[in-house]
Coordinates of C-alpha atoms and ligand atoms in Angstrom, one line a residue:
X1 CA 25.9 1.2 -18.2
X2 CA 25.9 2.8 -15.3
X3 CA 23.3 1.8 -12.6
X4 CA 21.8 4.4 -9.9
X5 CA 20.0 2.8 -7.2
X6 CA 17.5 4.9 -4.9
X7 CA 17.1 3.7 -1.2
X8 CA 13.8 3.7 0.1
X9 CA 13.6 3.0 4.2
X10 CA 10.9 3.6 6.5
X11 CA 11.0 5.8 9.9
X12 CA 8.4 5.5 12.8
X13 CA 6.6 3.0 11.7
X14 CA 5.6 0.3 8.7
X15 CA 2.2 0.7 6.8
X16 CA 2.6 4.8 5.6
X17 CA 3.1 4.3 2.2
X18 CA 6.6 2.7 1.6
X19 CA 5.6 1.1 -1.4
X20 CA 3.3 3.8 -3.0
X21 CA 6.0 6.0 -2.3
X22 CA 8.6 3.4 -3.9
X23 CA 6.1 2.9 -7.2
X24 CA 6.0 6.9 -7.4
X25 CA 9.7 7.6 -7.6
X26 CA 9.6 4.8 -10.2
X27 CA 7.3 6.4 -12.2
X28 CA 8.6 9.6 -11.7
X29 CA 12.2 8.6 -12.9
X30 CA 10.9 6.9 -15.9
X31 CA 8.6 9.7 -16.5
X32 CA 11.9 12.3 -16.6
X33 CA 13.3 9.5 -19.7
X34 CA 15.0 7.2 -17.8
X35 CA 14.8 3.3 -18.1
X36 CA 13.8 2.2 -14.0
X37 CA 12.9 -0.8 -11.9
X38 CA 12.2 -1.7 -8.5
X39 CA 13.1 -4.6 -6.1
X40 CA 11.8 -5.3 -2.6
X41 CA 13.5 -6.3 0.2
X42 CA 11.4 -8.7 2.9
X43 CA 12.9 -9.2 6.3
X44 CA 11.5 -12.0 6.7
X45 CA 13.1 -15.7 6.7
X46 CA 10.4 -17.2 4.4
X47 CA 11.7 -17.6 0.7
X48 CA 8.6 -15.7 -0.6
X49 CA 5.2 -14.3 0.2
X50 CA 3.5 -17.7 -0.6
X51 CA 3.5 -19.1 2.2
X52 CA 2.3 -16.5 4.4
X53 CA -1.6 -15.6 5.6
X54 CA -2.8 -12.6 3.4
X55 CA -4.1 -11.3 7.2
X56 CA -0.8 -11.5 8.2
X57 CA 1.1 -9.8 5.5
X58 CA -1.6 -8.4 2.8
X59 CA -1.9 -9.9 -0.8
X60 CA 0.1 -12.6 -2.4
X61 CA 1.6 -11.1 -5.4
X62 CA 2.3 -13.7 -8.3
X63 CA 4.4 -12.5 -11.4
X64 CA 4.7 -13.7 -14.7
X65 CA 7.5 -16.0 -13.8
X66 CA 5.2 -17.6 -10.9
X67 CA 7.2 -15.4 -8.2
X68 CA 4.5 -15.1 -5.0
X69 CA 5.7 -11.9 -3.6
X70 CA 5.1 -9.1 -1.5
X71 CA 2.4 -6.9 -2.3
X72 CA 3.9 -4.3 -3.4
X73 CA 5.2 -5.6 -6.7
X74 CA 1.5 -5.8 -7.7
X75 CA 2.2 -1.0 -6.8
X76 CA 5.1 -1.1 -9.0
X77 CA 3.8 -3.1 -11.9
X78 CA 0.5 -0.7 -11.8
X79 CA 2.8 2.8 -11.4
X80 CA 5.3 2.0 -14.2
X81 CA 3.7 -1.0 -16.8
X82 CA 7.1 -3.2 -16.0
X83 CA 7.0 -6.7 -15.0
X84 CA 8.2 -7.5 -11.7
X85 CA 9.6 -11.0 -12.0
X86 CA 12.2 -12.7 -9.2
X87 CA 14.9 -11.0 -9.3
X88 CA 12.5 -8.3 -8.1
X89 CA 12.3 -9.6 -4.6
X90 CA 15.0 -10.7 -2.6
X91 CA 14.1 -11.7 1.1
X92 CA 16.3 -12.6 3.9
X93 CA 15.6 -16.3 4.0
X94 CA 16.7 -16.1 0.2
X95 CA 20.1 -14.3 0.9
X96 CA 20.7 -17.0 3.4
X97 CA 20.1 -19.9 1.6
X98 CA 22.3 -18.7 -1.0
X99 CA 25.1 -18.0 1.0
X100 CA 24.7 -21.6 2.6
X101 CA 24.5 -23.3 -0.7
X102 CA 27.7 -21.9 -1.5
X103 CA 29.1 -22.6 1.6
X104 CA 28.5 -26.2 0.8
X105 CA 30.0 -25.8 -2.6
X106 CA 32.9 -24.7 -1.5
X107 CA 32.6 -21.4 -3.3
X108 CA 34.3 -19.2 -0.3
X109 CA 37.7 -21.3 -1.2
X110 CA 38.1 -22.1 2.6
X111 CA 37.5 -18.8 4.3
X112 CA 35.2 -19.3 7.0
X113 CA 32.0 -17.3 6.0
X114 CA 30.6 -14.4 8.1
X115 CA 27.2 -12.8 8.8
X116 CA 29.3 -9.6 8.0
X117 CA 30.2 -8.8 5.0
X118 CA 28.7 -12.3 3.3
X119 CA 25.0 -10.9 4.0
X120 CA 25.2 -7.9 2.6
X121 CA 27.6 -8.7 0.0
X122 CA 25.1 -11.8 -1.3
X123 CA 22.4 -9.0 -0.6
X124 CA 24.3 -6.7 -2.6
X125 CA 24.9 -8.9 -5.3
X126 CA 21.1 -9.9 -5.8
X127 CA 20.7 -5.9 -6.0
X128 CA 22.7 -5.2 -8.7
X129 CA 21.9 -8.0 -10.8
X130 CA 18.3 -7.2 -10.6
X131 CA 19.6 -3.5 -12.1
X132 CA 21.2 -5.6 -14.5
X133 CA 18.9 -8.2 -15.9
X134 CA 16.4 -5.3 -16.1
X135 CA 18.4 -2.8 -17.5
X136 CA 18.0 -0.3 -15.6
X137 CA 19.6 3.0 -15.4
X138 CA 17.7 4.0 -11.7
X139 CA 16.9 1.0 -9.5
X140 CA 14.7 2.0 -6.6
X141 CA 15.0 -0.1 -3.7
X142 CA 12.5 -0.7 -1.1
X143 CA 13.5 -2.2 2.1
X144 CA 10.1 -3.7 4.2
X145 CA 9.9 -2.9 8.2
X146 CA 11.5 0.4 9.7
X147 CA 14.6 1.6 10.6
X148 CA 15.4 0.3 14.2
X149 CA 14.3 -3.1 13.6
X150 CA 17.2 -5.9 14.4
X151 CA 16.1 -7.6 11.2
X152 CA 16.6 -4.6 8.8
X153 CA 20.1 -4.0 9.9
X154 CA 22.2 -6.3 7.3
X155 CA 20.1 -4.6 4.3
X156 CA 21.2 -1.2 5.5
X157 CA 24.8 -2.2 5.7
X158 CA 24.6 -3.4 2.4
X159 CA 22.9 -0.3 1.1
X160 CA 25.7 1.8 3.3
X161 CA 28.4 -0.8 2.0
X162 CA 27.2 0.4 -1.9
X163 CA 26.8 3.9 -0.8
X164 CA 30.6 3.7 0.0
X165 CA 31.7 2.0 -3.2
X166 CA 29.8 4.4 -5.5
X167 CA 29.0 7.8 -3.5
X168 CA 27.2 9.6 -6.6
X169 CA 25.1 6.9 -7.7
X170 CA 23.2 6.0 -4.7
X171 CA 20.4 8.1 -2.6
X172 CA 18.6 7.5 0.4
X173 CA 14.9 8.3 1.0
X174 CA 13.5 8.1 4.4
X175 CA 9.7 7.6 4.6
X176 CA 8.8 8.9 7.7
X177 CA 5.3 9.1 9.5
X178 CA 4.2 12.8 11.8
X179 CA 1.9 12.0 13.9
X180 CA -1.1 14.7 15.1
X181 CA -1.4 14.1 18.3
X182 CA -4.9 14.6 19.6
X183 CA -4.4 17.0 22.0
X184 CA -2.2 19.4 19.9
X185 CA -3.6 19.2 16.9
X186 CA -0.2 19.5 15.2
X187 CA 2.0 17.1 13.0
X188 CA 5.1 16.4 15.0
X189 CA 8.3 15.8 13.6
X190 CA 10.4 14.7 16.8
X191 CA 10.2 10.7 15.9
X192 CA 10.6 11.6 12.2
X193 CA 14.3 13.3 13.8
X194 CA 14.7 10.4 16.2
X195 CA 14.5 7.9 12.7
X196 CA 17.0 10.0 11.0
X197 CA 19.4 9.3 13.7
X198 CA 18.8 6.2 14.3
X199 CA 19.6 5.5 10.6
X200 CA 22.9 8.1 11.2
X201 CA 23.9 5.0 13.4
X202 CA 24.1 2.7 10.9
X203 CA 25.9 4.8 8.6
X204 CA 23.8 6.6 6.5
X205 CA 22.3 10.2 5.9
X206 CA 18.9 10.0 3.9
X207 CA 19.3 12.4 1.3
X208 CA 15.7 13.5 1.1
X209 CA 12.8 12.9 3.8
X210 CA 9.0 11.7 2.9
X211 CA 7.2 13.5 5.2
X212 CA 4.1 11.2 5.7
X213 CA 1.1 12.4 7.5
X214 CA -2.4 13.3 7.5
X215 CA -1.9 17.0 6.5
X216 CA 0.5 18.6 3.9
X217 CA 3.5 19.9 6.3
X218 CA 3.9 23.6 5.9
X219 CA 7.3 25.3 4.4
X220 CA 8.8 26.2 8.2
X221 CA 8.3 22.8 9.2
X222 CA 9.6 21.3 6.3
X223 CA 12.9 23.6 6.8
X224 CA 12.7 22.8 10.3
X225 CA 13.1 19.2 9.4
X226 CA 15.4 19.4 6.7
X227 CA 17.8 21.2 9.5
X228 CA 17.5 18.4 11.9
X229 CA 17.6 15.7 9.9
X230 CA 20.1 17.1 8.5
X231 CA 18.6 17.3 4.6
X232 CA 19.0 19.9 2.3
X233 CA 17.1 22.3 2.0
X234 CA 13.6 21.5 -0.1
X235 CA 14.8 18.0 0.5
X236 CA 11.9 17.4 3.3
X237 CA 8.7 16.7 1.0
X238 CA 5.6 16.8 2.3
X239 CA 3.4 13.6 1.6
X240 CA 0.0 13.9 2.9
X241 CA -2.7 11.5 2.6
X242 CA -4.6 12.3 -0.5
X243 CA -8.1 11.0 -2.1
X244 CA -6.2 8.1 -4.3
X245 CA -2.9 6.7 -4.2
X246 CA -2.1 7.9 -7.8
X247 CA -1.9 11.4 -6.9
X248 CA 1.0 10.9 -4.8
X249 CA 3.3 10.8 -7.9
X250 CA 2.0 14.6 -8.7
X251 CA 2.5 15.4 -5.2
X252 CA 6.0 14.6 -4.7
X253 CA 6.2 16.4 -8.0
X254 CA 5.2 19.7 -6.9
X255 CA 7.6 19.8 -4.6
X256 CA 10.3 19.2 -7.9
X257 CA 11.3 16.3 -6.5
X258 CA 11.8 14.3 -9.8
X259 CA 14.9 17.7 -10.4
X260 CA 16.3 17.1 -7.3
X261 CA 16.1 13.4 -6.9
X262 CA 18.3 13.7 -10.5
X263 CA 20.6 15.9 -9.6
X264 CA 20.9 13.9 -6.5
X265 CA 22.2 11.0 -8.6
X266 CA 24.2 12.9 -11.2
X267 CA 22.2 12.5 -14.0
X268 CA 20.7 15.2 -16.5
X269 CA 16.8 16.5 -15.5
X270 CA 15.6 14.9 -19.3
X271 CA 12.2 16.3 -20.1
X272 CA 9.1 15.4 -18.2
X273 CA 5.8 13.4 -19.6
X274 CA 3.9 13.0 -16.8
X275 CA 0.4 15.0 -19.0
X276 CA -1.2 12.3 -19.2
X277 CA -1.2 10.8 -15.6
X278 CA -2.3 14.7 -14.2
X279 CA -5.2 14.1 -16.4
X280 CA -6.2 10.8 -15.5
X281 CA -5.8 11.4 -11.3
X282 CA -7.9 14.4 -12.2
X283 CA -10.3 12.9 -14.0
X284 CA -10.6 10.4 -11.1
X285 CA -11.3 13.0 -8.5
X286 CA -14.1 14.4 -10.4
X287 CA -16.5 11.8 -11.0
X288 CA -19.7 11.4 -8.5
X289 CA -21.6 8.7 -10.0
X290 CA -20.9 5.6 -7.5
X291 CA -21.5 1.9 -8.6
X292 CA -22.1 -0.6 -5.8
X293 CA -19.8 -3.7 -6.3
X294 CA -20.2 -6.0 -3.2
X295 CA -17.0 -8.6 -2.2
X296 CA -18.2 -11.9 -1.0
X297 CA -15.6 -14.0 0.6
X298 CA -13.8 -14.7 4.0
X299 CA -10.8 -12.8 5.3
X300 CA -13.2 -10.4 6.7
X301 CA -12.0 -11.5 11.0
X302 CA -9.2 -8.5 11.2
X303 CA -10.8 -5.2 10.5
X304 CA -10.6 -3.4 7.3
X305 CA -7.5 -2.6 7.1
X306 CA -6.3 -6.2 6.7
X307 CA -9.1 -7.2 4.1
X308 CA -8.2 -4.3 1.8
X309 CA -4.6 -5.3 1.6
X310 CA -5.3 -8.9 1.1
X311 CA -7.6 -7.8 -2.0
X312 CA -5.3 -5.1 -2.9
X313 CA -5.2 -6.2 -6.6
X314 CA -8.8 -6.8 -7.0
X315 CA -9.7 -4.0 -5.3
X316 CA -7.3 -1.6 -7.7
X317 CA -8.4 -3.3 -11.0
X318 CA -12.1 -2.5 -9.8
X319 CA -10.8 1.3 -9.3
X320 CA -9.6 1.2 -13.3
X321 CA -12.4 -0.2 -14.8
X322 CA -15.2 2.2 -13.1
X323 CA -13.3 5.1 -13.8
X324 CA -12.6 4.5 -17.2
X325 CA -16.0 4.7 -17.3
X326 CA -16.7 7.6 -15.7
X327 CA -17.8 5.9 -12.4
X328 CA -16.5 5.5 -8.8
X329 CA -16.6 2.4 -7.5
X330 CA -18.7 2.1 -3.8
X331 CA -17.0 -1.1 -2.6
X332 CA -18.6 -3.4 0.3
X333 CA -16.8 -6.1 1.9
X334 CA -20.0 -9.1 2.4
X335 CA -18.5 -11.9 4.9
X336 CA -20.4 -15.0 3.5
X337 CA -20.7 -16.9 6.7
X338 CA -23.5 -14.3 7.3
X339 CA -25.9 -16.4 4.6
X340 CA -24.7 -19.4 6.2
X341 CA -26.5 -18.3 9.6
X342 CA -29.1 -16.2 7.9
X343 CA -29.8 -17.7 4.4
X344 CA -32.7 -14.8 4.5
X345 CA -29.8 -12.0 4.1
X346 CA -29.1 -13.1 0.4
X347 CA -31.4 -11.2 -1.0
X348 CA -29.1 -7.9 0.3
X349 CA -27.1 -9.1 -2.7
X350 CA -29.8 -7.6 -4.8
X351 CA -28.9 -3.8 -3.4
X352 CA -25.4 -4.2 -5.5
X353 CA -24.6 -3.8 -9.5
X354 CA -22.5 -6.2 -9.5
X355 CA -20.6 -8.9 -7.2
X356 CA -17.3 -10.2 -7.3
X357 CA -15.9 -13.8 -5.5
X358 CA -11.9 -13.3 -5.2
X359 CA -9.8 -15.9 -4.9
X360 CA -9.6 -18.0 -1.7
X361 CA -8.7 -21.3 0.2
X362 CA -10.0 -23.2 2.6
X363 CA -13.7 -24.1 4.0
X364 CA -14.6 -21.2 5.8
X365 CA -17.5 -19.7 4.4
X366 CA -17.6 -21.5 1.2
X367 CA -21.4 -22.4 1.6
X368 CA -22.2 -19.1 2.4
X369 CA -20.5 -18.3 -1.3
X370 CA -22.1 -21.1 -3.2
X371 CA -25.1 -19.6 -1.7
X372 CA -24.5 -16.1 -3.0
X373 CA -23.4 -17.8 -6.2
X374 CA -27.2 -19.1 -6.7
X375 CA -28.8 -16.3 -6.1
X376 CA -27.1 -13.7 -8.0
X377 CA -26.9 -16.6 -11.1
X378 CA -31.1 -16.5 -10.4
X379 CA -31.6 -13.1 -10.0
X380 CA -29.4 -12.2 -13.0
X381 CA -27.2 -9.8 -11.2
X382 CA -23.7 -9.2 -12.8
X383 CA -20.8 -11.9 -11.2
X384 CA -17.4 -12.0 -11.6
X385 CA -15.6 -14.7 -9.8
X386 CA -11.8 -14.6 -9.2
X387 CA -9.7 -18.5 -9.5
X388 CA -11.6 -19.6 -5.9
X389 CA -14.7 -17.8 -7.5
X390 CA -14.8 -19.6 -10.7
X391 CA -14.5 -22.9 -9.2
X392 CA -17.5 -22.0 -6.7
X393 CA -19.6 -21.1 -9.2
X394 CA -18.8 -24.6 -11.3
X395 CA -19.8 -26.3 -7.7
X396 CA -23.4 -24.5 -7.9
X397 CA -23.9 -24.9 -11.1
X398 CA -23.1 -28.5 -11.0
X399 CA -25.3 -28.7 -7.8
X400 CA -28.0 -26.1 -8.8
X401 CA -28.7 -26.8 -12.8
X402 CA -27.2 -30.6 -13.2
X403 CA -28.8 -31.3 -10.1
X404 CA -25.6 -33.5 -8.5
X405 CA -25.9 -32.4 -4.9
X406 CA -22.9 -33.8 -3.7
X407 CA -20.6 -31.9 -6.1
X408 CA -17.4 -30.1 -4.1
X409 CA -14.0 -29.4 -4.5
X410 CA -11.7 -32.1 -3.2
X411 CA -10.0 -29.3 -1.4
X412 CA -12.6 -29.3 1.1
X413 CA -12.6 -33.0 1.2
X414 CA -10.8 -35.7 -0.7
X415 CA -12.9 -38.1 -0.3
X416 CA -15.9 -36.4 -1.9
X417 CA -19.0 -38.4 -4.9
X418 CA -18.6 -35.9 -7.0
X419 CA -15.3 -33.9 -7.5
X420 CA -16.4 -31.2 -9.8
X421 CA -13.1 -29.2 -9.0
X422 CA -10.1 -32.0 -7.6
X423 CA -6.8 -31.8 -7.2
X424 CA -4.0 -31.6 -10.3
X425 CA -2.7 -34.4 -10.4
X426 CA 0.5 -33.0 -10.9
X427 CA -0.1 -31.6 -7.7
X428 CA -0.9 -34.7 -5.5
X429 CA 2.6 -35.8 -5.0
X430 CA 3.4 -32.2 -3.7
X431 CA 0.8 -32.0 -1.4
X432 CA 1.7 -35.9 -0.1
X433 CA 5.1 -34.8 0.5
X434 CA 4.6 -31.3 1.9
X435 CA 5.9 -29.7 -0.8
X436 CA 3.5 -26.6 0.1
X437 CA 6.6 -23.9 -1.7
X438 CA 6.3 -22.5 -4.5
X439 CA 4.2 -25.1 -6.0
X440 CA 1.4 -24.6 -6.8
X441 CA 0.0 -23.9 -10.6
X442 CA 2.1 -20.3 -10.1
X443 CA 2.5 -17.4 -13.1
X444 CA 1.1 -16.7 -16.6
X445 CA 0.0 -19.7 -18.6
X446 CA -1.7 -19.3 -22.4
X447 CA -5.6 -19.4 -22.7
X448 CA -7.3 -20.0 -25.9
X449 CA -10.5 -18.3 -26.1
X450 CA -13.8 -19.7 -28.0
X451 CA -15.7 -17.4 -30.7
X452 CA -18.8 -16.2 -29.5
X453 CA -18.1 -16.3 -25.8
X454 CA -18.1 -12.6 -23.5
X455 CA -15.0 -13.4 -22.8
X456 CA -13.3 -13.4 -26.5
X457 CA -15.4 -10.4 -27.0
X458 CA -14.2 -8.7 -24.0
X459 CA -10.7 -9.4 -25.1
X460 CA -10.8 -9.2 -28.5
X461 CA -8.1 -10.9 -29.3
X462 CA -8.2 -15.3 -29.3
X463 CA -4.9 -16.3 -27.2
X464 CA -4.5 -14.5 -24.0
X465 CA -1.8 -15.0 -21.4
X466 CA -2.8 -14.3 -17.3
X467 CA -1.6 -15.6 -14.3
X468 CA -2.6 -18.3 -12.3
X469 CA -1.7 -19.3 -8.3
X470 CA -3.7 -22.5 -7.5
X471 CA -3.7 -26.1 -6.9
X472 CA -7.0 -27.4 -7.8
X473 CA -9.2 -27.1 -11.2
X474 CA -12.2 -27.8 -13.0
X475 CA -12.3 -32.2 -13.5
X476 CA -12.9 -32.5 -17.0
X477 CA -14.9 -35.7 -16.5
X478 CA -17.3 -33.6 -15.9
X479 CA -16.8 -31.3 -18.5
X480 CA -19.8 -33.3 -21.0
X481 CA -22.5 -33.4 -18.2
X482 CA -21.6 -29.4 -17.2
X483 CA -21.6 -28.2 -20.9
X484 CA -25.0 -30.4 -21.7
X485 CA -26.5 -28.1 -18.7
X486 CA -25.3 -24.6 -20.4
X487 CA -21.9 -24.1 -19.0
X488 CA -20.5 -22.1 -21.3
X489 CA -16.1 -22.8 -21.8
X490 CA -15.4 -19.7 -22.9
X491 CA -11.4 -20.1 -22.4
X492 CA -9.3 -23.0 -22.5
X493 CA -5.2 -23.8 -22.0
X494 CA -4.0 -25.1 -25.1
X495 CA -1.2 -27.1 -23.9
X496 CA -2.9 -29.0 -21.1
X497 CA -7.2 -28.5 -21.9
X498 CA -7.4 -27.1 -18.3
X499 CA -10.5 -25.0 -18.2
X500 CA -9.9 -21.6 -17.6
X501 CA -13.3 -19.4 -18.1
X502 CA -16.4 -20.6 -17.9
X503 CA -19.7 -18.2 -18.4
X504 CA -23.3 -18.2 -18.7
X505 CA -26.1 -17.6 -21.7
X506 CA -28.8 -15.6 -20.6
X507 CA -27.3 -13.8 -17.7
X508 CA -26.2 -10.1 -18.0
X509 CA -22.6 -11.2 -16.9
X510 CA -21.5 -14.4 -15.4
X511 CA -18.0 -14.9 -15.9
X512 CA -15.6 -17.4 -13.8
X513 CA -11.7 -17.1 -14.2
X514 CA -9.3 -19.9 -12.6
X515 CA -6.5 -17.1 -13.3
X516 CA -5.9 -13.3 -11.6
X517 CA -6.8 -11.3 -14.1
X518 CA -6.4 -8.5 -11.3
X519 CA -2.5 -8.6 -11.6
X520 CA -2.5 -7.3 -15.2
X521 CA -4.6 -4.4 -14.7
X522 CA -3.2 -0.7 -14.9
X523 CA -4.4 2.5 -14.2
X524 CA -4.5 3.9 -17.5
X525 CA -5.0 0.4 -19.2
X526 CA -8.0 -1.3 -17.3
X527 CA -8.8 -5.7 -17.0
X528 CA -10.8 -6.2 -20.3
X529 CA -13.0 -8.5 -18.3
X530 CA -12.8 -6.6 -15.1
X531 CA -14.3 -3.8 -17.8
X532 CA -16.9 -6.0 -19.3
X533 CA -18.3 -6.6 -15.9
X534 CA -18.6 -2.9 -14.7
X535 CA -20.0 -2.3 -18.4
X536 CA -22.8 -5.0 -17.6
X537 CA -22.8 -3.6 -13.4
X538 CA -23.7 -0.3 -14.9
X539 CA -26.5 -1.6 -16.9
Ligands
LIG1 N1 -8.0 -22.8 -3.3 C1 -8.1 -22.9 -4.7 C2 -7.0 -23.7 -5.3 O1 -5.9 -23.8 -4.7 C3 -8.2 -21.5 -5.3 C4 -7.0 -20.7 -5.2 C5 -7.2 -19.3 -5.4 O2 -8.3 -18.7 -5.4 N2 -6.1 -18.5 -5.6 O3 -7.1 -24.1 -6.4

């Protein structure tokens, strides 16, 4: 088979849409026929996301394999239905690592080893064996950061080095941001030129430009660009920021991109599906009737920006389930170490159909949630809480309804009475030796569901599969006592009896998940659970 690989490299700066961008020429290749995947590349020296701050760098993804990557795995997954697994994320502490390791092996047969070509040439290795493993017939490769930046440099002479060795099977897309500057009123496209160039000097010509801005660029502009970025003509797309992300897709497509983008790569224009998408993004932009979901957690210290990319995934699966029923979802972000100062502002949590506790670590705000926990378990309002959020919510029951006051989770502090969530003991000896890497209880695991629960009716099926990234569970010596008080065990993994749903009788919806259901949910094919609770939100 022959692989294509598409390039995608930011201009002018990170955070305009790289990834959606990335996710949309995905989707758009598959949607033309052809078999696609995606890989990202991180500049970073860390092995994988995992061990970085969501503030810092946005959501954790985890794949089935237990890969903890970049975020935007979690777009491509949702834009094309295909599992992003390791291969799908190559960073630069990876590429070096490997390259040492066979340094030490002796695998360069006594040539001394050189950041040029034995970067790129690993990096270019990991590339095409992604292609490979996945079968894919267009790879589209996404490169984190901007052109310009020292760190990007080896991944664009590896992209320049494949470029060399297989001219007609590799493009280059330059995402570029056009800034209005107040006082004009205008999108400019002078840093958008001074990108191109700059990418020029490393040896490569994007093929087609993104235009990214806050307005669609008009037809003279895009011309104007296309001549001095030296594009072809109709090869400067505008990409302006639009109502929801899964538009962009349709935009790029107005502008026959999916045609071009083929031709580009020497491949036949197949016919296009892409019906069934228009009619979803429209359907999405007609609905008015909002349902108020409120976010209780922490995270909350770096502006909104920040928070909405550490939640990305929650916040997205939220967005499938409303709208496949018709509603739009009014978000609000609640920090919980308000009801820690103010226990009197818990009864805002009344204002909201529904509340959601994502997944989390650490101590900082946790009363404040346990607090939120009680009172929308007393007050019957709908509750959906996310790995961090299930185990909360076994800590004020425990507290609340059994009455143990002391119950905690030893990740707070080890030395607690009443360890209602502990440590794995699988996981102690990690955590003893620092082994903080890729450890944790990472990917998809099997869940056995029990008849009569919400849960087995929301999935309708008995043995699930979802993905997990945590360290400490649900202490099953408590497991008698909990149950005895109503905790209902609605899901349970087979292989090891760790509890992995628990819910309540009597309560319109209270469902706890150790997993993240949010990584499985599509657009067109929302969370069964993440549906059951907007059904019961709506109510
Ligand atoms: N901090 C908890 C644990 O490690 C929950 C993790 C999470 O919410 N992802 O078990």
């Amino acid at each position: 088979m022959r692989h294509k690989y598409v390039f995608v490299i930011g201009g002018v700066m990170s955070s305009v849409g790289k990834g959606v961008t990335s996710a949309s020429i995905a989707k758009l290749m598959q949607a033309r026929g052809y078999k696609v995947t995606n890989i990202k590349c991180d500049m970073y020296i860390n092995i994988d996301a995992g061990t970085i701050r969501p503030t810092e760098h946005g959501e954790v993804f985890v794949g089935e394999d237990g890969i903890e990557a970049d975020q935007d795995l979690g777009n491509y997954e949702r834009y094309t239905g295909n599992a992003m697994k390791a291969e799908n994320y190559i960073t630069t502490g990876q590429v070096y690592q490997e390259v040492i390791r066979k340094e030490r092996n002796l695998e360069y047969a006594g040539e001394d080893v050189e950041v040029v070509p034995d970067i790129p040439n690993e990096i270019i290795r990991r590339i095409q064996a992604a292609a490979k493993k996945d079968q894919a017939e267009i790879t589209v490769v996404e490169f984190g950061g901007t052109v310009g930046e020292y760190q990007v440099l080896l991944f664009l002479e590896a992209a320049r080095m494949m470029k060399r060795a297989h001219p007609k099977d590799i493009a280059f897309v330059l995402v570029s941001y056009l800034p209005v500057p107040s006082h004009i009123g205008e999108m400019k496209t002078k840093p958008t030129q001074h990108a191109s160039r700059t990418l020029n000097e490393a040896g490569i010509q994007a093929d087609f430009i993104v235009a990214r801005g806050p307005h669609m660029l008009d037809k003279p502009r895009c011309d104007r660009l296309s001549v001095f970025c030296n594009v072809d003509e109709g090869h400067a797309l505008s990409a302006p920021d639009v109502e929801t992300i899964y538009e962009v897709p349709l935009v790029l497509e107005n502008q026959e991109f999916s045609k071009k983008m083929l031709q580009r790569l020497n491949l036949k224009p197949k016919k296009k599906d892409l019906e069934e998408w228009g009619k979803f993004v429209k359907k999405i932009k007609s609905l008015r009737r909002e349902l108020n979901i409120g976010i209780v957690g922490k995270y909350f210290g770096t502006g909104d920006f920040t928070l909405s990319d550490s939640y990305i995934s929650v916040i997205e699966s939220i967005k499938h389930a409303c709208w496949s029923q018709g509603v739009k979802p009014k978000l609000t972000w609640i920090n919980s170490e308000t009801f820690e100062k103010n226990p009197s502002q818990l009864k805002t949590l009344s204002s909201y159909d529904g509340i959601i506790v994502p997944g989390g670590f650490g101590e900082r705000g946790v009363e404040g949630i346990i607090a939120a926990i009680q009172y929308v378990r007393e007050n019957k309002i709908p509750y959906f809480g996310l790995c961090y959020g299930m185990q909360l919510a076994c800590i004020e029951f425990a507290r609340h309804v059994v009455g143990l006051k002391e119950a905690h989770t030893t990740e707070i502090n080890p030395k607690i009475k009443v360890p209602i969530i502990y440590l794995n003991p699988l996981q102690a000896r990690n955590v003893v030796e620092k082994k903080y890497g890729a450890t944790m209880r990472l990917g998809a695991y099997a869940c056995e569901l029990v008849s009569g629960t919400k849960a087995r009716k929301a999935y309708g099926k008995q043995m699930i599969s979802e993905r997990h990234r945590h360290r400490y569970e649900f202490n099953n010596a408590y497991l008698e006592t909990l149950r005895d008080a109503g905790l209902v065990i609605s899901g349970v993994n087979p292989q090891q009896h760790l509890i992995e749903i628990i819910e309540l009788k009597n309560h319109p919806f209270f469902v706890g998940v150790q997993f993240h259901p949010e990584f499985q949910s599509r657009p067109l094919d929302p969370h069964p659970l993440f549906l059951a609770f907007v059904k019961a939100s709506m109510k």
